[in-house]
Short mmCIF file of C-alpha atoms and ligand atoms in Angstrom, two decimals:
data_model
loop_
_atom_site.label_atom_id
_atom_site.label_comp_id
_atom_site.label_asym_id
_atom_site.label_seq_id
_atom_site.Cartn_x
_atom_site.Cartn_y
_atom_site.Cartn_z
CA MET A 18 212.57 168.66 192.26
CA ILE A 19 215.23 167.60 189.72
CA THR A 20 218.87 168.52 190.17
CA PHE A 21 221.70 167.81 187.75
CA LYS A 22 225.08 168.32 189.44
CA ASN A 23 228.21 168.45 187.30
CA ILE A 24 227.00 165.76 184.94
CA GLU A 25 229.40 164.42 182.32
CA ILE A 26 228.11 161.98 179.70
CA LYS A 27 230.35 160.16 177.24
CA TYR A 28 229.75 157.86 174.29
CA ASP A 29 232.99 155.86 174.41
CA ASP A 30 235.64 158.59 174.17
CA PHE A 31 233.31 161.27 172.83
CA VAL A 32 232.16 163.73 175.49
CA ALA A 33 228.57 164.65 174.54
CA VAL A 34 227.90 166.58 177.77
CA PRO A 35 231.00 167.90 179.56
CA ASN A 36 229.74 169.45 182.81
CA LEU A 37 226.06 170.10 183.18
CA SER A 38 224.28 171.55 186.22
CA PHE A 39 220.70 172.77 186.42
CA ALA A 40 217.60 172.44 188.59
CA VAL A 41 213.94 172.03 187.70
CA ASN A 42 211.25 173.12 190.17
CA GLU A 43 208.26 171.06 191.25
CA GLY A 44 205.37 171.36 188.80
CA GLU A 45 207.46 173.25 186.29
CA PHE A 46 207.35 172.92 182.50
CA PHE A 47 211.07 172.99 181.73
CA THR A 48 212.36 172.86 178.16
CA LEU A 49 215.74 171.92 176.78
CA LEU A 50 216.09 173.88 173.55
CA GLY A 51 218.98 173.76 171.13
CA PRO A 52 220.19 172.75 167.67
CA SER A 53 220.61 169.20 166.45
CA GLY A 54 223.40 167.32 168.18
CA CYS A 55 223.73 169.66 171.19
CA GLY A 56 222.95 166.93 173.75
CA LYS A 57 219.24 167.31 174.52
CA THR A 58 218.29 163.66 174.06
CA THR A 59 221.45 162.57 175.86
CA THR A 60 220.46 164.69 178.88
CA LEU A 61 216.89 163.33 178.90
CA ARG A 62 218.10 159.75 178.61
CA ALA A 63 220.34 160.25 181.62
CA LEU A 64 217.35 161.55 183.59
CA ALA A 65 215.13 158.64 182.55
CA GLY A 66 217.93 156.14 183.28
CA PHE A 67 218.77 154.86 179.79
CA LEU A 68 222.28 156.30 180.05
CA LYS A 69 224.75 156.41 182.94
CA PRO A 70 226.65 159.65 183.45
CA THR A 71 230.41 159.25 183.73
CA GLN A 72 230.62 162.04 186.33
CA GLY A 73 228.28 163.92 188.63
CA SER A 74 224.90 163.14 190.17
CA ILE A 75 221.19 163.49 189.46
CA GLU A 76 218.65 163.94 192.24
CA ILE A 77 214.87 163.69 192.14
CA ALA A 78 213.08 165.13 195.17
CA GLY A 79 216.31 165.02 197.16
CA VAL A 80 217.06 161.36 196.38
CA ASP A 81 220.19 160.52 194.41
CA ILE A 82 218.95 158.50 191.43
CA THR A 83 222.19 158.46 189.41
CA ALA A 84 222.53 154.67 189.71
CA MET A 85 218.82 153.82 190.15
CA PRO A 86 217.26 151.42 187.61
CA ILE A 87 214.86 152.93 185.03
CA ASP A 88 211.68 151.42 186.42
CA GLU A 89 212.29 152.70 189.95
CA ARG A 90 212.72 156.32 188.94
CA GLN A 91 209.04 157.12 188.37
CA VAL A 92 209.83 158.98 185.18
CA GLY A 93 207.38 158.64 182.27
CA MET A 94 208.93 159.05 178.83
CA VAL A 95 207.46 160.07 175.48
CA PHE A 96 209.64 159.65 172.40
CA GLN A 97 209.69 161.43 169.07
CA SER A 98 208.85 158.24 167.21
CA TYR A 99 205.88 157.15 169.42
CA ALA A 100 207.59 153.80 170.18
CA LEU A 101 204.23 152.09 170.61
CA PHE A 102 203.59 148.35 170.26
CA PRO A 103 202.27 148.30 166.69
CA THR A 104 200.18 145.13 166.90
CA MET A 105 198.30 146.17 170.04
CA SER A 106 195.24 148.34 170.48
CA ALA A 107 195.56 151.84 171.92
CA TYR A 108 193.95 150.52 175.09
CA ASP A 109 196.51 147.72 175.50
CA ASN A 110 199.39 150.09 174.80
CA ILE A 111 198.26 152.40 177.59
CA ALA A 112 197.55 149.47 179.91
CA PHE A 113 200.88 147.73 179.24
CA GLY A 114 202.88 149.06 182.20
CA LEU A 115 199.97 148.55 184.57
CA LYS A 116 199.63 144.90 183.48
CA ILE A 117 203.35 144.34 184.04
CA ALA A 118 202.90 145.87 187.50
CA LYS A 119 200.13 143.25 188.06
CA LYS A 120 197.32 145.71 188.72
CA SER A 121 193.79 144.31 188.79
CA LYS A 122 191.66 144.39 185.66
CA ALA A 123 189.20 146.82 187.22
CA GLU A 124 191.98 149.14 188.35
CA ILE A 125 193.58 149.09 184.89
CA ASP A 126 190.24 149.80 183.23
CA THR A 127 189.53 152.80 185.45
CA ARG A 128 192.98 154.25 184.89
CA VAL A 129 193.00 153.76 181.10
CA LEU A 130 189.57 155.40 180.73
CA GLU A 131 190.64 158.28 182.97
CA LEU A 132 193.77 158.83 180.87
CA ALA A 133 191.86 158.56 177.60
CA LYS A 134 189.51 161.28 178.77
CA MET A 135 192.39 163.45 179.86
CA ILE A 136 194.14 163.35 176.50
CA ASP A 137 191.02 163.27 174.38
CA LEU A 138 190.86 159.74 172.98
CA THR A 139 187.41 158.33 172.28
CA PRO A 140 186.42 154.74 173.21
CA GLU A 141 186.41 153.92 169.48
CA GLN A 142 189.99 155.14 169.13
CA LEU A 143 191.01 153.16 172.23
CA ALA A 144 189.77 149.94 170.67
CA LYS A 145 191.69 150.48 167.43
CA ASN A 146 195.03 148.97 166.62
CA VAL A 147 197.56 151.81 167.03
CA ALA A 148 198.85 151.25 163.49
CA ASN A 149 195.44 152.46 162.31
CA LEU A 150 195.56 155.72 164.23
CA SER A 151 196.83 159.05 162.90
CA GLY A 152 200.19 160.44 164.04
CA GLY A 153 198.50 162.85 166.43
CA GLN A 154 196.34 160.09 167.93
CA GLN A 155 199.37 157.81 168.28
CA GLN A 156 201.24 160.51 170.13
CA ARG A 157 198.26 160.95 172.50
CA VAL A 158 198.43 157.21 173.19
CA ALA A 159 202.16 157.53 173.88
CA ILE A 160 201.52 160.37 176.33
CA ALA A 161 198.77 158.40 178.09
CA ARG A 162 201.08 155.39 178.32
CA ALA A 163 203.83 157.51 179.86
CA LEU A 164 201.39 158.83 182.46
CA ALA A 165 199.71 155.50 183.25
CA LYS A 166 201.78 154.64 186.32
CA LYS A 167 201.43 158.15 187.74
CA PRO A 168 205.09 159.12 187.35
CA LYS A 169 206.55 161.96 189.38
CA ILE A 170 208.13 163.39 186.24
CA LEU A 171 207.14 163.40 182.59
CA VAL A 172 209.88 163.70 179.98
CA MET A 173 209.13 164.25 176.32
CA ASP A 174 211.68 164.16 173.51
CA GLU A 175 210.44 166.17 170.50
CA PRO A 176 206.98 164.59 170.76
CA LEU A 177 205.46 166.79 168.06
CA SER A 178 208.17 166.84 165.42
CA ASN A 179 206.67 164.03 163.30
CA LEU A 180 203.32 165.82 163.01
CA ASP A 181 202.19 168.35 160.44
CA ALA A 182 202.24 172.05 161.35
CA LYS A 183 198.56 172.39 162.15
CA LEU A 184 198.37 169.31 164.34
CA ARG A 185 201.57 170.30 166.07
CA LYS A 186 200.01 173.58 167.14
CA SER A 187 196.78 172.06 168.41
CA LEU A 188 198.47 169.21 170.26
CA ARG A 189 201.00 171.50 171.90
CA LYS A 190 198.14 173.59 173.24
CA GLU A 191 196.62 170.44 174.72
CA ILE A 192 199.94 169.38 176.21
CA LYS A 193 200.21 172.77 177.86
CA GLU A 194 196.68 172.53 179.23
CA PHE A 195 196.95 169.06 180.70
CA GLN A 196 200.38 169.80 182.15
CA LYS A 197 199.00 172.88 183.84
CA SER A 198 195.90 171.17 185.19
CA PHE A 199 197.81 168.15 186.56
CA GLY A 200 200.88 170.11 187.59
CA ILE A 201 203.24 167.27 186.70
CA THR A 202 206.90 168.29 186.58
CA THR A 203 207.79 168.10 182.89
CA VAL A 204 211.09 168.15 181.05
CA TYR A 205 210.51 168.74 177.37
CA VAL A 206 212.97 168.65 174.49
CA THR A 207 212.63 170.56 171.25
CA HIS A 208 214.69 172.37 168.66
CA ASP A 209 211.66 174.50 167.73
CA GLN A 210 212.01 177.88 169.41
CA GLU A 211 208.36 178.85 168.96
CA GLU A 212 207.26 175.65 170.66
CA ALA A 213 209.65 176.30 173.55
CA LEU A 214 208.49 179.90 173.97
CA MET A 215 204.82 178.92 173.93
CA LEU A 216 204.99 175.90 176.24
CA SER A 217 207.62 176.55 178.86
CA ASP A 218 207.76 178.04 182.32
CA ARG A 219 211.52 178.11 181.84
CA ILE A 220 213.85 177.26 178.97
CA ALA A 221 217.45 176.05 179.06
CA VAL A 222 219.17 176.92 175.79
CA PHE A 223 221.78 174.28 174.95
CA ASN A 224 224.82 174.62 172.76
CA LYS A 225 227.40 171.85 172.39
CA GLY A 226 226.42 170.04 175.56
CA GLN A 227 226.41 173.19 177.66
CA ILE A 228 223.71 175.55 178.83
CA GLU A 229 224.04 179.07 177.47
CA GLN A 230 221.11 180.51 179.41
CA ILE A 231 218.23 179.44 181.64
CA GLY A 232 215.26 181.75 181.93
CA ARG A 233 211.58 182.44 181.39
CA PRO A 234 210.59 182.66 177.71
CA GLN A 235 210.40 186.47 177.87
CA GLN A 236 213.89 186.66 179.36
CA ILE A 237 215.34 184.31 176.78
CA TYR A 238 213.78 186.30 173.95
CA ASN A 239 214.14 189.87 175.20
CA GLU A 240 217.21 189.58 177.41
CA SER A 241 219.28 186.93 175.64
CA ALA A 242 222.48 186.41 177.59
CA THR A 243 224.67 185.46 174.62
CA GLU A 244 224.79 185.96 170.88
CA PHE A 245 224.06 182.27 170.39
CA VAL A 246 220.83 182.51 172.42
CA CYS A 247 219.78 185.73 170.71
CA LYS A 248 220.19 184.23 167.24
CA PHE A 249 218.82 180.80 168.05
CA ILE A 250 215.60 182.01 169.64
CA GLY A 251 214.60 184.27 166.75
CA GLU A 252 215.96 186.57 164.12
CA ALA A 253 218.04 189.58 165.05
CA ASN A 254 219.77 192.51 163.40
CA SER A 255 223.35 192.64 164.55
CA LEU A 256 224.89 196.10 164.60
CA THR A 257 228.29 197.50 165.51
CA ALA A 258 228.87 200.73 167.42
CA ALA A 259 229.87 202.32 164.08
CA ASP A 260 226.52 201.27 162.52
CA LEU A 261 224.69 202.85 165.42
CA ALA A 262 226.65 206.08 165.05
CA LYS A 263 225.65 206.23 161.37
CA LEU A 264 222.03 205.78 162.41
CA GLY A 265 222.44 208.68 164.83
CA ILE A 266 222.09 206.51 167.94
CA GLU A 267 224.50 207.32 170.71
CA VAL A 268 225.62 204.66 173.14
CA SER A 269 227.86 205.60 176.02
CA ASP A 270 230.85 203.33 176.78
CA ALA A 271 230.50 201.39 173.50
CA SER A 272 233.70 199.86 172.22
CA ALA A 273 234.33 199.03 168.56
CA SER A 274 234.02 195.30 169.23
CA ASP A 275 230.61 195.53 170.96
CA ALA A 276 227.63 194.07 169.11
CA PHE A 277 224.06 195.35 169.44
CA TYR A 278 220.97 193.36 168.54
CA VAL A 279 217.55 194.53 167.44
CA ARG A 280 214.66 192.13 166.77
CA PRO A 281 213.12 192.64 163.30
CA GLU A 282 209.62 193.27 164.69
CA LYS A 283 211.03 196.26 166.59
CA VAL A 284 212.10 197.90 163.32
CA SER A 285 209.08 199.57 161.77
CA PHE A 286 208.70 201.97 158.89
CA SER A 287 206.06 204.05 157.24
CA ARG A 288 205.57 206.34 154.24
CA THR A 289 204.07 209.00 156.42
CA ALA A 290 206.42 211.11 158.49
CA SER A 291 204.56 211.01 161.79
CA ALA A 292 206.77 208.66 163.78
CA VAL A 293 209.30 209.88 166.32
CA ASN A 294 212.96 208.76 166.14
CA ARG A 295 212.57 208.48 162.42
CA ILE A 296 215.26 208.24 159.81
CA ALA A 297 214.96 207.92 156.02
CA GLY A 298 215.71 204.59 154.39
CA GLN A 299 214.96 202.46 151.36
CA ILE A 300 213.40 199.04 150.96
CA VAL A 301 215.91 196.84 149.16
CA GLY A 302 214.17 193.47 149.47
CA LYS A 303 210.78 192.09 150.33
CA GLU A 304 209.29 188.65 150.89
CA PHE A 305 205.58 188.14 151.43
CA TYR A 306 204.75 185.86 154.39
CA GLY A 307 200.98 186.23 154.46
CA MET A 308 200.22 188.16 157.59
CA TYR A 309 203.70 189.67 157.68
CA GLY A 310 206.07 191.18 155.20
CA TYR A 311 209.76 190.39 155.63
CA TYR A 312 211.64 193.47 154.52
CA GLN A 313 215.26 194.33 154.03
CA ILE A 314 215.79 198.03 154.43
CA GLU A 315 218.87 200.11 154.00
CA ILE A 316 219.39 203.10 156.26
CA ALA A 317 222.53 205.20 156.12
CA GLY A 318 224.47 202.35 154.54
CA THR A 319 223.29 199.81 157.12
CA LYS A 320 221.03 196.93 156.17
CA LEU A 321 218.29 195.94 158.60
CA ILE A 322 215.58 193.32 158.47
CA SER A 323 212.09 194.21 159.55
CA PHE A 324 208.90 192.19 160.01
CA GLN A 325 205.94 194.36 159.36
CA ARG A 326 202.26 193.61 159.46
CA GLU A 327 200.74 193.80 156.02
CA SER A 328 197.60 195.85 156.03
CA LYS A 329 196.24 196.66 152.60
CA ALA A 330 196.73 200.38 153.00
CA GLU A 331 200.33 199.95 154.15
CA GLN A 332 201.71 197.61 151.49
CA HIS A 333 205.24 198.61 150.65
CA ARG A 334 207.20 197.82 147.54
CA ASN A 335 210.79 197.12 146.77
CA GLY A 336 212.67 200.35 146.04
CA GLU A 337 210.43 202.61 148.11
N1 ATP B 428 224.77 156.35 170.62
C1 ATP B 428 225.65 157.31 170.37
N2 ATP B 428 226.96 157.01 170.15
C2 ATP B 428 227.88 157.98 169.90
N3 ATP B 428 227.60 159.29 169.85
C3 ATP B 428 226.34 159.66 170.07
C4 ATP B 428 225.28 158.69 170.33
N4 ATP B 428 224.12 159.34 170.50
C5 ATP B 428 224.42 160.66 170.35
N5 ATP B 428 225.73 160.86 170.09
C6 ATP B 428 226.40 162.15 169.88
O1 ATP B 428 226.22 162.94 171.05
C7 ATP B 428 225.91 164.29 170.70
C8 ATP B 428 224.58 164.68 171.32
O2 ATP B 428 223.55 163.90 170.74
P1 ATP B 428 222.01 164.04 171.13
O3 ATP B 428 221.30 162.91 170.47
O4 ATP B 428 221.90 164.15 172.61
O5 ATP B 428 221.65 165.44 170.45
P2 ATP B 428 220.23 166.17 170.36
O6 ATP B 428 220.43 167.53 170.94
O7 ATP B 428 219.17 165.32 170.95
O8 ATP B 428 220.04 166.33 168.78
P3 ATP B 428 218.71 166.21 167.86
O9 ATP B 428 218.03 167.53 167.94
O10 ATP B 428 219.26 165.96 166.51
O11 ATP B 428 217.88 165.08 168.39
C9 ATP B 428 225.94 164.36 169.20
O12 ATP B 428 227.18 164.86 168.80
C10 ATP B 428 225.76 162.93 168.75
O13 ATP B 428 226.42 162.69 167.53
MG1 MG B 429 217.48 164.39 170.14
#
């Protein structure tokens, strides 16, 4: 559906994206994930047409759109900062593109009401000036506006990052649901790994303008292709072959420079001696995270971190 072929994007002499190639399938929820400054927004802007690549080509449904004007691309865009018209009502914001396209009043009305229903805006909210809506409501308006002209592709640049944690979680669930039910091909940008894991069919992990790995969320998390991906997508214990030997774990063909990674939730411990593959250790640090405890444990001179569920009976203390 979308193909980036050897795309280079420069800001004057600065190469933000050196040589980027990837493909997004029809109907897919595809996420660009990476740290600040890695080129996510730059890549999205090139897809939407706000930026011209200096090399390479972009295709949508087999058509080369590299030089196509923004409004012919049929790409709907949602920005981090809403970018709504502040003096207009929610209704007029959503209707804006349709009015420019000279649609009839009746047609606009039907479409706006259909969109409002889809993204859960009440008629009262539609009538309000957007400046008087909450952040979450404003972002719903922005999504409805992006979808108004029935784009082939929806692109969203960190649409939830200005919202508080609770709203972020509920709105991302809604985004997932409407994307699934309408099947619109979506390219989503975030630097929040949990958001990427929860929303995406596939994730492209970016680092310095390049893709380190593309895969399903489970692959990215459990079969990280590089150390950067492994550490960016979650926490990980990094061990050398010598550490493993001290822990009594044998690995064939390991060289001294190899690194081994274990997710903290895979390291569990208990006072009782019933577990298999068990080895004695000591808790040297603990932070309480509510549902989970974040422990530092030392085993045979090696420090490991462990997330462990905190049931009342199994509370552990520093020094145990
Ligand atoms: N208008 C610009 N002029 C010059 N350099 C720019 C411009 N916009 C972005 N850059 C640079 O290009 C690189 C990629 O920026 P980009 O905005 O794509 O990153 P990002 O991954 O979206 O980051 P963030 O998560 O902070 O939004 C950065 O090094 C940035 O400083
Ligand atoms: Mg950005």
